mmCIF file of N, CA, C and O in Angstrom:
data_model
loop_
_atom_site.group_PDB
_atom_site.id
_atom_site.type_symbol
_atom_site.label_atom_id
_atom_site.label_comp_id
_atom_site.label_asym_id
_atom_site.label_seq_id
_atom_site.Cartn_x
_atom_site.Cartn_y
_atom_site.Cartn_z
ATOM 1 N N MET A 1325 107.725 86.582 153.732
ATOM 2 C CA MET A 1325 108.615 85.507 153.374
ATOM 3 C C MET A 1325 109.826 86.094 152.660
ATOM 4 O O MET A 1325 109.702 86.790 151.662
ATOM 5 N N LEU A 1326 110.990 85.843 153.183
ATOM 6 C CA LEU A 1326 112.228 86.297 152.571
ATOM 7 C C LEU A 1326 112.855 85.165 151.765
ATOM 8 O O LEU A 1326 112.716 83.992 152.111
ATOM 9 N N TYR A 1327 113.539 85.534 150.714
ATOM 10 C CA TYR A 1327 114.267 84.564 149.910
ATOM 11 C C TYR A 1327 115.730 84.599 150.333
ATOM 12 O O TYR A 1327 116.406 85.606 150.180
ATOM 13 N N LYS A 1328 116.213 83.485 150.889
ATOM 14 C CA LYS A 1328 117.598 83.420 151.362
ATOM 15 C C LYS A 1328 118.578 83.156 150.227
ATOM 16 O O LYS A 1328 119.734 83.555 150.294
ATOM 17 N N SER A 1329 118.125 82.464 149.194
ATOM 18 C CA SER A 1329 118.983 82.172 148.045
ATOM 19 C C SER A 1329 118.129 82.137 146.784
ATOM 20 O O SER A 1329 116.896 82.086 146.864
ATOM 21 N N ASN A 1330 118.786 82.135 145.655
ATOM 22 C CA ASN A 1330 118.047 82.106 144.386
ATOM 23 C C ASN A 1330 117.278 80.802 144.211
ATOM 24 O O ASN A 1330 116.268 80.770 143.517
ATOM 25 N N GLU A 1331 117.733 79.742 144.842
ATOM 26 C CA GLU A 1331 117.025 78.469 144.756
ATOM 27 C C GLU A 1331 115.648 78.543 145.421
ATOM 28 O O GLU A 1331 114.768 77.730 145.129
ATOM 29 N N ASP A 1332 115.467 79.512 146.297
ATOM 30 C CA ASP A 1332 114.179 79.697 146.984
ATOM 31 C C ASP A 1332 113.175 80.487 146.147
ATOM 32 O O ASP A 1332 111.993 80.535 146.492
ATOM 33 N N LEU A 1333 113.642 81.125 145.085
ATOM 34 C CA LEU A 1333 112.768 81.949 144.246
ATOM 35 C C LEU A 1333 111.736 81.075 143.532
ATOM 36 O O LEU A 1333 111.979 79.891 143.291
ATOM 37 N N PRO A 1334 110.604 81.674 143.156
ATOM 38 C CA PRO A 1334 109.609 80.923 142.389
ATOM 39 C C PRO A 1334 110.215 80.407 141.083
ATOM 40 O O PRO A 1334 111.101 81.035 140.491
ATOM 41 N N LEU A 1335 109.729 79.265 140.633
ATOM 42 C CA LEU A 1335 110.238 78.631 139.416
ATOM 43 C C LEU A 1335 110.189 79.588 138.228
ATOM 44 O O LEU A 1335 111.129 79.645 137.424
ATOM 45 N N GLU A 1336 109.130 80.348 138.117
ATOM 46 C CA GLU A 1336 108.984 81.309 137.011
ATOM 47 C C GLU A 1336 110.155 82.291 136.967
ATOM 48 O O GLU A 1336 110.674 82.605 135.896
ATOM 49 N N ILE A 1337 110.571 82.773 138.103
ATOM 50 C CA ILE A 1337 111.677 83.730 138.182
ATOM 51 C C ILE A 1337 112.995 83.029 137.853
ATOM 52 O O ILE A 1337 113.814 83.543 137.091
ATOM 53 N N ARG A 1338 113.199 81.838 138.405
ATOM 54 C CA ARG A 1338 114.446 81.104 138.177
ATOM 55 C C ARG A 1338 114.633 80.708 136.719
ATOM 56 O O ARG A 1338 115.757 80.678 136.233
ATOM 57 N N THR A 1339 113.550 80.420 136.027
ATOM 58 C CA THR A 1339 113.688 79.975 134.641
ATOM 59 C C THR A 1339 113.759 81.129 133.648
ATOM 60 O O THR A 1339 114.324 80.966 132.572
ATOM 61 N N LYS A 1340 113.216 82.277 133.992
ATOM 62 C CA LYS A 1340 113.168 83.397 133.050
ATOM 63 C C LYS A 1340 114.306 84.401 133.209
ATOM 64 O O LYS A 1340 114.605 85.139 132.280
ATOM 65 N N LEU A 1341 114.911 84.446 134.383
ATOM 66 C CA LEU A 1341 115.932 85.469 134.637
ATOM 67 C C LEU A 1341 117.316 84.853 134.783
ATOM 68 O O LEU A 1341 117.461 83.750 135.315
ATOM 69 N N SER A 1342 118.313 85.594 134.342
ATOM 70 C CA SER A 1342 119.698 85.164 134.533
ATOM 71 C C SER A 1342 120.027 85.192 136.021
ATOM 72 O O SER A 1342 119.301 85.772 136.831
ATOM 73 N N GLU A 1343 121.149 84.598 136.370
ATOM 74 C CA GLU A 1343 121.577 84.555 137.773
ATOM 75 C C GLU A 1343 121.719 85.974 138.348
ATOM 76 O O GLU A 1343 121.308 86.238 139.471
ATOM 77 N N ALA A 1344 122.289 86.876 137.567
ATOM 78 C CA ALA A 1344 122.474 88.258 138.038
ATOM 79 C C ALA A 1344 121.128 88.934 138.292
ATOM 80 O O ALA A 1344 120.953 89.632 139.304
ATOM 81 N N TYR A 1345 120.179 88.727 137.400
ATOM 82 C CA TYR A 1345 118.859 89.324 137.590
ATOM 83 C C TYR A 1345 118.096 88.634 138.720
ATOM 84 O O TYR A 1345 117.289 89.266 139.393
ATOM 85 N N GLN A 1346 118.349 87.359 138.930
ATOM 86 C CA GLN A 1346 117.752 86.681 140.079
ATOM 87 C C GLN A 1346 118.267 87.295 141.380
ATOM 88 O O GLN A 1346 117.497 87.500 142.323
ATOM 89 N N ASP A 1347 119.563 87.590 141.431
ATOM 90 C CA ASP A 1347 120.142 88.242 142.609
ATOM 91 C C ASP A 1347 119.465 89.587 142.856
ATOM 92 O O ASP A 1347 119.115 89.921 143.994
ATOM 93 N N LEU A 1348 119.293 90.355 141.785
ATOM 94 C CA LEU A 1348 118.645 91.661 141.887
ATOM 95 C C LEU A 1348 117.197 91.510 142.336
ATOM 96 O O LEU A 1348 116.741 92.228 143.234
ATOM 97 N N TYR A 1349 116.474 90.595 141.723
ATOM 98 C CA TYR A 1349 115.076 90.359 142.090
ATOM 99 C C TYR A 1349 114.981 90.006 143.570
ATOM 100 O O TYR A 1349 114.158 90.561 144.299
ATOM 101 N N ARG A 1350 115.823 89.092 144.019
ATOM 102 C CA ARG A 1350 115.779 88.631 145.414
ATOM 103 C C ARG A 1350 116.063 89.779 146.377
ATOM 104 O O ARG A 1350 115.349 89.973 147.376
ATOM 105 N N ALA A 1351 117.069 90.585 146.082
ATOM 106 C CA ALA A 1351 117.406 91.712 146.958
ATOM 107 C C ALA A 1351 116.277 92.737 146.990
ATOM 108 O O ALA A 1351 115.902 93.230 148.068
ATOM 109 N N ALA A 1352 115.724 93.044 145.823
ATOM 110 C CA ALA A 1352 114.623 94.021 145.769
ATOM 111 C C ALA A 1352 113.381 93.487 146.463
ATOM 112 O O ALA A 1352 112.702 94.218 147.195
ATOM 113 N N PHE A 1353 113.065 92.220 146.243
ATOM 114 C CA PHE A 1353 111.898 91.619 146.892
ATOM 115 C C PHE A 1353 112.055 91.653 148.415
ATOM 116 O O PHE A 1353 111.146 92.071 149.124
ATOM 117 N N ASN A 1354 113.209 91.196 148.894
ATOM 118 C CA ASN A 1354 113.425 91.152 150.342
ATOM 119 C C ASN A 1354 113.346 92.533 150.974
ATOM 120 O O ASN A 1354 112.795 92.698 152.070
ATOM 121 N N SER A 1355 113.859 93.526 150.285
ATOM 122 C CA SER A 1355 113.773 94.893 150.794
ATOM 123 C C SER A 1355 112.328 95.379 150.798
ATOM 124 O O SER A 1355 111.857 95.965 151.780
ATOM 125 N N ALA A 1356 111.620 95.134 149.701
ATOM 126 C CA ALA A 1356 110.244 95.613 149.576
ATOM 127 C C ALA A 1356 109.295 94.901 150.534
ATOM 128 O O ALA A 1356 108.348 95.514 151.031
ATOM 129 N N ILE A 1357 109.541 93.637 150.821
ATOM 130 C CA ILE A 1357 108.655 92.926 151.741
ATOM 131 C C ILE A 1357 108.776 93.515 153.144
ATOM 132 O O ILE A 1357 107.793 93.606 153.876
ATOM 133 N N HIS A 1358 109.980 93.971 153.497
ATOM 134 C CA HIS A 1358 110.148 94.655 154.791
ATOM 135 C C HIS A 1358 109.415 95.996 154.782
ATOM 136 O O HIS A 1358 108.811 96.389 155.775
ATOM 137 N N TRP A 1359 109.487 96.692 153.673
ATOM 138 C CA TRP A 1359 108.900 98.026 153.571
ATOM 139 C C TRP A 1359 107.373 97.979 153.503
ATOM 140 O O TRP A 1359 106.693 98.700 154.224
ATOM 141 N N TYR A 1360 106.831 97.145 152.619
ATOM 142 C CA TYR A 1360 105.391 97.118 152.379
ATOM 143 C C TYR A 1360 104.662 96.024 153.147
ATOM 144 O O TYR A 1360 103.462 96.145 153.403
ATOM 145 N N GLY A 1361 105.342 94.918 153.449
ATOM 146 C CA GLY A 1361 104.720 93.830 154.173
ATOM 147 C C GLY A 1361 103.757 92.998 153.344
ATOM 148 O O GLY A 1361 103.024 92.177 153.892
ATOM 149 N N GLU A 1362 103.745 93.216 152.040
ATOM 150 C CA GLU A 1362 102.843 92.476 151.154
ATOM 151 C C GLU A 1362 103.649 91.838 150.037
ATOM 152 O O GLU A 1362 104.387 92.516 149.320
ATOM 153 N N ALA A 1363 103.470 90.536 149.851
ATOM 154 C CA ALA A 1363 104.229 89.816 148.828
ATOM 155 C C ALA A 1363 103.889 90.304 147.424
ATOM 156 O O ALA A 1363 104.779 90.398 146.569
ATOM 157 N N SER A 1364 102.628 90.632 147.183
ATOM 158 C CA SER A 1364 102.251 91.064 145.833
ATOM 159 C C SER A 1364 102.928 92.385 145.467
ATOM 160 O O SER A 1364 103.411 92.555 144.343
ATOM 161 N N LYS A 1365 102.996 93.307 146.406
ATOM 162 C CA LYS A 1365 103.684 94.578 146.147
ATOM 163 C C LYS A 1365 105.181 94.358 146.010
ATOM 164 O O LYS A 1365 105.832 94.956 145.145
ATOM 165 N N ALA A 1366 105.728 93.501 146.848
ATOM 166 C CA ALA A 1366 107.164 93.227 146.791
ATOM 167 C C ALA A 1366 107.534 92.601 145.452
ATOM 168 O O ALA A 1366 108.580 92.927 144.878
ATOM 169 N N HIS A 1367 106.692 91.731 144.932
ATOM 170 C CA HIS A 1367 106.932 91.112 143.627
ATOM 171 C C HIS A 1367 106.940 92.174 142.532
ATOM 172 O O HIS A 1367 107.823 92.181 141.672
ATOM 173 N N LYS A 1368 105.996 93.095 142.576
ATOM 174 C CA LYS A 1368 105.934 94.164 141.571
ATOM 175 C C LYS A 1368 107.171 95.057 141.649
ATOM 176 O O LYS A 1368 107.729 95.448 140.624
ATOM 177 N N VAL A 1369 107.596 95.370 142.862
ATOM 178 C CA VAL A 1369 108.793 96.195 143.041
ATOM 179 C C VAL A 1369 110.017 95.472 142.487
ATOM 180 O O VAL A 1369 110.840 96.064 141.773
ATOM 181 N N ALA A 1370 110.128 94.201 142.786
ATOM 182 C CA ALA A 1370 111.275 93.420 142.336
ATOM 183 C C ALA A 1370 111.309 93.315 140.813
ATOM 184 O O ALA A 1370 112.363 93.463 140.198
ATOM 185 N N LEU A 1371 110.159 93.061 140.204
ATOM 186 C CA LEU A 1371 110.114 93.001 138.746
ATOM 187 C C LEU A 1371 110.448 94.346 138.123
ATOM 188 O O LEU A 1371 111.116 94.417 137.091
ATOM 189 N N SER A 1372 110.007 95.412 138.744
ATOM 190 C CA SER A 1372 110.322 96.746 138.251
ATOM 191 C C SER A 1372 111.828 97.017 138.324
ATOM 192 O O SER A 1372 112.406 97.592 137.400
ATOM 193 N N ALA A 1373 112.453 96.578 139.401
ATOM 194 C CA ALA A 1373 113.905 96.754 139.537
ATOM 195 C C ALA A 1373 114.645 95.997 138.439
ATOM 196 O O ALA A 1373 115.591 96.519 137.844
ATOM 197 N N VAL A 1374 114.193 94.782 138.157
ATOM 198 C CA VAL A 1374 114.818 93.989 137.093
ATOM 199 C C VAL A 1374 114.619 94.661 135.742
ATOM 200 O O VAL A 1374 115.547 94.764 134.942
ATOM 201 N N LYS A 1375 113.406 95.146 135.498
ATOM 202 C CA LYS A 1375 113.107 95.804 134.232
ATOM 203 C C LYS A 1375 113.966 97.057 134.052
ATOM 204 O O LYS A 1375 114.512 97.300 132.969
ATOM 205 N N MET A 1376 114.093 97.862 135.096
ATOM 206 C CA MET A 1376 114.897 99.078 135.013
ATOM 207 C C MET A 1376 116.371 98.747 134.773
ATOM 208 O O MET A 1376 117.030 99.390 133.961
ATOM 209 N N GLN A 1377 116.882 97.735 135.459
ATOM 210 C CA GLN A 1377 118.283 97.353 135.278
ATOM 211 C C GLN A 1377 118.512 96.804 133.876
ATOM 212 O O GLN A 1377 119.521 97.089 133.242
ATOM 213 N N SER A 1378 117.562 96.048 133.375
ATOM 214 C CA SER A 1378 117.660 95.496 132.030
ATOM 215 C C SER A 1378 117.734 96.615 130.992
ATOM 216 O O SER A 1378 118.548 96.575 130.066
ATOM 217 N N ALA A 1379 116.912 97.627 131.157
ATOM 218 C CA ALA A 1379 116.919 98.762 130.236
ATOM 219 C C ALA A 1379 118.257 99.505 130.317
ATOM 220 O O ALA A 1379 118.817 99.905 129.293
ATOM 221 N N THR A 1380 118.777 99.656 131.514
ATOM 222 C CA THR A 1380 120.066 100.315 131.700
ATOM 223 C C THR A 1380 121.178 99.499 131.053
ATOM 224 O O THR A 1380 122.058 100.055 130.388
ATOM 225 N N ASP A 1381 121.128 98.183 131.229
ATOM 226 C CA ASP A 1381 122.147 97.319 130.642
ATOM 227 C C ASP A 1381 122.112 97.384 129.113
ATOM 228 O O ASP A 1381 123.162 97.407 128.475
ATOM 229 N N ARG A 1382 120.925 97.412 128.544
ATOM 230 C CA ARG A 1382 120.823 97.491 127.078
ATOM 231 C C ARG A 1382 121.402 98.793 126.557
ATOM 232 O O ARG A 1382 122.059 98.821 125.514
ATOM 233 N N ARG A 1383 121.167 99.899 127.251
ATOM 234 C CA ARG A 1383 121.708 101.197 126.816
ATOM 235 C C ARG A 1383 123.224 101.224 126.902
ATOM 236 O O ARG A 1383 123.885 101.897 126.121
ATOM 237 N N ALA A 1384 123.783 100.485 127.847
ATOM 238 C CA ALA A 1384 125.240 100.488 128.024
ATOM 239 C C ALA A 1384 125.962 99.825 126.860
ATOM 240 O O ALA A 1384 127.112 100.112 126.591
ATOM 241 N N PHE A 1385 125.259 98.934 126.151
ATOM 242 C CA PHE A 1385 125.882 98.212 125.047
ATOM 243 C C PHE A 1385 125.607 98.826 123.693
ATOM 244 O O PHE A 1385 126.048 98.311 122.679
ATOM 245 N N VAL A 1386 124.901 99.933 123.654
ATOM 246 C CA VAL A 1386 124.584 100.572 122.364
ATOM 247 C C VAL A 1386 125.705 101.477 121.946
ATOM 248 O O VAL A 1386 126.432 102.036 122.638
#
């Protein structure tokens, strides 16, 4: 299942992440679902991408 827009994302993702992080999550999920073919793995990959970007963003403001 691919997410065509952020409105298609699970409610948990839409309520917890900013629009920019939702975009990142959606892109990472869609890429990972093609690669792994499993939604659970794609979700983990997408969350990891968001976490890594968040850490990078925090370092940029220090």
